[in-house]
mmCIF file of C-alpha atoms and ligand atoms in Angstrom:
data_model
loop_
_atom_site.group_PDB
_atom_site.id
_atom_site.type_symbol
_atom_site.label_atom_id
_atom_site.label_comp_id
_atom_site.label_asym_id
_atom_site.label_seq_id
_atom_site.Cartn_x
_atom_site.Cartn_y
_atom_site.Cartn_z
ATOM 1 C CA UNK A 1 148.184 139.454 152.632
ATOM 2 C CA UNK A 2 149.604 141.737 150.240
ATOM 3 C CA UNK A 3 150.413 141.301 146.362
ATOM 4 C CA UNK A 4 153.574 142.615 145.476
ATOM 5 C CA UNK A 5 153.705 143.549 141.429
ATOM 6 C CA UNK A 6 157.414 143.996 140.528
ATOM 7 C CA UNK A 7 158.083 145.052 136.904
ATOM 8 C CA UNK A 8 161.716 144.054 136.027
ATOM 9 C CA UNK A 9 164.723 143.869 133.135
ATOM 10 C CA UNK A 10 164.265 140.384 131.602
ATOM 11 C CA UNK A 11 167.570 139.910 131.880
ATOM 12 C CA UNK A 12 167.144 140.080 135.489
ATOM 13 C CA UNK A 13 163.886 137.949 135.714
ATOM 14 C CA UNK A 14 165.392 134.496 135.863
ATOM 15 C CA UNK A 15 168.123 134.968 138.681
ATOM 16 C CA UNK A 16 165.170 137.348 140.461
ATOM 17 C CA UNK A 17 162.657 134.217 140.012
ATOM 18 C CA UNK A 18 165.336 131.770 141.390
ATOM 19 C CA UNK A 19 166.027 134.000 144.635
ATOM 20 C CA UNK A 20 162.280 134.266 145.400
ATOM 21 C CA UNK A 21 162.087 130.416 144.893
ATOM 22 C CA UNK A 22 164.956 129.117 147.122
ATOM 23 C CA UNK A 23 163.534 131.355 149.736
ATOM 24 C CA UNK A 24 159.906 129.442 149.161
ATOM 25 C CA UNK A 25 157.731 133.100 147.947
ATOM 26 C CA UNK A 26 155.354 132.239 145.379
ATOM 27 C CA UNK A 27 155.626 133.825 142.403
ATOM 28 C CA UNK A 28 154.463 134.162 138.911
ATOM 29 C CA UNK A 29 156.027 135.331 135.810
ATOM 30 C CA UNK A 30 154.558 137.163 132.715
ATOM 31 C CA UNK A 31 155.638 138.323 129.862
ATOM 32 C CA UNK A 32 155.020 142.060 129.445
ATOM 33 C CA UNK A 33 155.981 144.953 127.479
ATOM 34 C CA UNK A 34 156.955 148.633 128.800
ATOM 35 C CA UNK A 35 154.895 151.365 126.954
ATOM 36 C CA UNK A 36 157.020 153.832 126.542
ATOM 37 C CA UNK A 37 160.053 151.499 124.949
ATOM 38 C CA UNK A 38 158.010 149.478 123.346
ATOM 39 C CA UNK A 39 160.186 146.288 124.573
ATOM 40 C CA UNK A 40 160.029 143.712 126.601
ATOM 41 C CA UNK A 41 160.142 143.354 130.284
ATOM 42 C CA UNK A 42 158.897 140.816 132.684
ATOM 43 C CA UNK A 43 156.169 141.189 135.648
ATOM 44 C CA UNK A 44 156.357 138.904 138.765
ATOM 45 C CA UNK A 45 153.581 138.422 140.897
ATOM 46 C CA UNK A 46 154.348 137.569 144.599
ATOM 47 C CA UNK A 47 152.020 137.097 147.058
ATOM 48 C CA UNK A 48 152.832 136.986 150.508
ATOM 49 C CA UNK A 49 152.315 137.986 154.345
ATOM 50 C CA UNK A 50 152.555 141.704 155.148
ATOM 51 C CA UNK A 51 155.253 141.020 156.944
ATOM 52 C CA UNK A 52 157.311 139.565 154.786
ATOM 53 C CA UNK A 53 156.890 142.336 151.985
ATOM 54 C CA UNK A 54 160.492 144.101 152.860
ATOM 55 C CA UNK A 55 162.047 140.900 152.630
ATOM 56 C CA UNK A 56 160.670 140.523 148.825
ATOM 57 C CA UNK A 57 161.397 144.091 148.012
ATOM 58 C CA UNK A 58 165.393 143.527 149.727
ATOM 59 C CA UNK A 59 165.794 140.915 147.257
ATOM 60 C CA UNK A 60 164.276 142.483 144.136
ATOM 61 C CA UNK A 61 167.038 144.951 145.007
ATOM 62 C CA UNK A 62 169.947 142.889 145.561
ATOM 63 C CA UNK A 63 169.270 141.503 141.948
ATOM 64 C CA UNK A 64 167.842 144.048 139.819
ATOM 65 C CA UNK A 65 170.377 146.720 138.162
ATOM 66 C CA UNK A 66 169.748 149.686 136.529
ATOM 67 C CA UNK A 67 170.299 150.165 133.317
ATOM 68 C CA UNK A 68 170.909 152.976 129.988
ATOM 69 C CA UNK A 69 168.801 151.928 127.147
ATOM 70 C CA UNK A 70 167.846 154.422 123.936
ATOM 71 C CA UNK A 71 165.245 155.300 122.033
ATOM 72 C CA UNK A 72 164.205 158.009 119.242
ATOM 73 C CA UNK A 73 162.015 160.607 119.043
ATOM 74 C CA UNK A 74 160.731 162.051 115.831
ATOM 75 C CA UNK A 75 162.659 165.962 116.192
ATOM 76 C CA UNK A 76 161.564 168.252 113.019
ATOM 77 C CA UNK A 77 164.484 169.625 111.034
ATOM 78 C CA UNK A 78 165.217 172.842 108.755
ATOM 79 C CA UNK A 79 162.047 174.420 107.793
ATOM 80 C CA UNK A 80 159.960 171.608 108.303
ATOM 81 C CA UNK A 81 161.406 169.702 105.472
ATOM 82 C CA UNK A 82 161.508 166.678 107.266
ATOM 83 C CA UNK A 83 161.732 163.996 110.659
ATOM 84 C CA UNK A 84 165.030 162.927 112.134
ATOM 85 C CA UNK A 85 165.012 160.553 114.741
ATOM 86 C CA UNK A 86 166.866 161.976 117.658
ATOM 87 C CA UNK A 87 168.494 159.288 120.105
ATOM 88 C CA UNK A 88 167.280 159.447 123.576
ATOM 89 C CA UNK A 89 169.205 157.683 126.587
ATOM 90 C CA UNK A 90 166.534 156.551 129.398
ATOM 91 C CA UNK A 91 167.471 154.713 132.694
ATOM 92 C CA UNK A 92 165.294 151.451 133.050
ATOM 93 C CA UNK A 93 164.846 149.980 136.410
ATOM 94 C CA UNK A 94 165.938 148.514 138.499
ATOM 95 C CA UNK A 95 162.454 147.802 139.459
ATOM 96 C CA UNK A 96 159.049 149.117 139.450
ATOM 97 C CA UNK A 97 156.911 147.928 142.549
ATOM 98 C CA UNK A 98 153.351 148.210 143.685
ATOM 99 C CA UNK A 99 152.297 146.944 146.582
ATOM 100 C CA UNK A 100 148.585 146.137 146.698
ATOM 101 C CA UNK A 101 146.169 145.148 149.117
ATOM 102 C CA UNK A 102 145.137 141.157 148.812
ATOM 103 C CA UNK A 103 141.334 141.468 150.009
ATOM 104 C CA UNK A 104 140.823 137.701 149.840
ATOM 105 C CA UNK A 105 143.337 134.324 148.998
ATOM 106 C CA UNK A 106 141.837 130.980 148.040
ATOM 107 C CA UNK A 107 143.399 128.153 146.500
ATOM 108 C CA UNK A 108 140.643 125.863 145.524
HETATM 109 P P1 LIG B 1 158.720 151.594 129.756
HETATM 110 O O1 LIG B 1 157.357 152.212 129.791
HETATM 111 O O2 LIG B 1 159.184 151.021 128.460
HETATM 112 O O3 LIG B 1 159.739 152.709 130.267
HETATM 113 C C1 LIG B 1 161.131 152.488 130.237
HETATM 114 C C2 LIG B 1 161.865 153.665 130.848
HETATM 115 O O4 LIG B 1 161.641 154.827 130.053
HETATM 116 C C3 LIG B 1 161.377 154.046 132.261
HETATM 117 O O5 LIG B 1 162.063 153.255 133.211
HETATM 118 C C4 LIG B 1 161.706 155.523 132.337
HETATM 119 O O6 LIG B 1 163.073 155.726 132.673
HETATM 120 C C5 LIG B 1 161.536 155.981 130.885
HETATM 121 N N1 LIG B 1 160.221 156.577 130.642
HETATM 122 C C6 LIG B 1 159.011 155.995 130.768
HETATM 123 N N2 LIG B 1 158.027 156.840 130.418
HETATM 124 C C7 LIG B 1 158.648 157.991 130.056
HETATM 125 C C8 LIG B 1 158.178 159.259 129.563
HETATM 126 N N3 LIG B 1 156.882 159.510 129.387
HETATM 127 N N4 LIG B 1 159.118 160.217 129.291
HETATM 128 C C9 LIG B 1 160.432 159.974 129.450
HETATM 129 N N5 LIG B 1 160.936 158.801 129.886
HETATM 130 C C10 LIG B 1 160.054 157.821 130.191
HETATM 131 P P2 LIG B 1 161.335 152.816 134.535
HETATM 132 O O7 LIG B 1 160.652 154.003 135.177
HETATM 133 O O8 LIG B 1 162.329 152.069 135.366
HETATM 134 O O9 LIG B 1 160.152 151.841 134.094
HETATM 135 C C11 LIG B 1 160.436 150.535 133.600
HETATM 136 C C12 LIG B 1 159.150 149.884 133.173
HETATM 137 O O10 LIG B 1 158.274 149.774 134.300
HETATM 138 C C13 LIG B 1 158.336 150.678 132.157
HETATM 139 O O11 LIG B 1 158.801 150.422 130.843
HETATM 140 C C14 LIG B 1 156.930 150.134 132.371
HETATM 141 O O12 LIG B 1 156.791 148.861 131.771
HETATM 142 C C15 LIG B 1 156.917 149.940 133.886
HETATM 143 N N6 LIG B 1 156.362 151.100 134.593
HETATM 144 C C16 LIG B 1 157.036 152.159 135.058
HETATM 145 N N7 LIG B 1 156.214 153.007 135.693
HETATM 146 C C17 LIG B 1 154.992 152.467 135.640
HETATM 147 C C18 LIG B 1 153.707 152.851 136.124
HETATM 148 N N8 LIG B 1 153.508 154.006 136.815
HETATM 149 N N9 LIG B 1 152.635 152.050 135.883
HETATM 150 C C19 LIG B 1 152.810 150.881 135.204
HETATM 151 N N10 LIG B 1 154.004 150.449 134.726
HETATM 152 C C20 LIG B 1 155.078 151.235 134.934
#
């Protein structure tokens, strides 16, 4: 058994969650929030049979794009007279996966 953790764009999450569910994975949905943007994102936890873990990971990336997004960083200016917040363009995604070891699965 092996957990697959799959850090997506929420604006991918729903259509993502509805692919996984037609073709029966389990999966759960959390709300979480990327540290270096500061903004949200969604984590899906899927746990399934070894081998179906390429299946999961084909469909995370049939569905998940990459995107730009931009943030600022604080650049100093003149002689240290003051901060200017410099846009910086990142690219986000499509996904971030782990793929951990399940050492034990109950349902009780
Ligand atoms: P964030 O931490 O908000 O990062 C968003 C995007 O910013 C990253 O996209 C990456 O392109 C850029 N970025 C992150 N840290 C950076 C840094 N120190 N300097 C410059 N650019 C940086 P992704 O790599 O696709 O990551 C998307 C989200 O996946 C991340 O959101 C975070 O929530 C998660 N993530 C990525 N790597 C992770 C890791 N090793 N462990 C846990 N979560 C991770």
């Amino acid at each position: 058994m092996k957990l697959v953790i799959a850090i997506v764009h929420d604006e991918d999450a729903h259509d993502l969650v509805e692919e996984l569910t037609e073709k029966e994975y389990g999966v759960t949905k959390l709300a979480s929030t990327g540290g270096f943007l500061k903004a949200g994102n969604t984590t899906l936890l899927i746990g399934v049979p070894k081998r179906q873990v390429d299946d999961v990971i084909e469909v995370i990336k049939d569905t998940c794009d990459t995107r730009k997004e931009y943030t600022t960083t604080n650049t100093m200016v003149g002689n240290a007279t003051g901060f200017v917040g410099m846009p910086i363009e990142v690219t986000v995604g499509g996904a971030t996966i782990f793929v951990i070891d399940v050492e034990n699965y109950l349902k009780i």
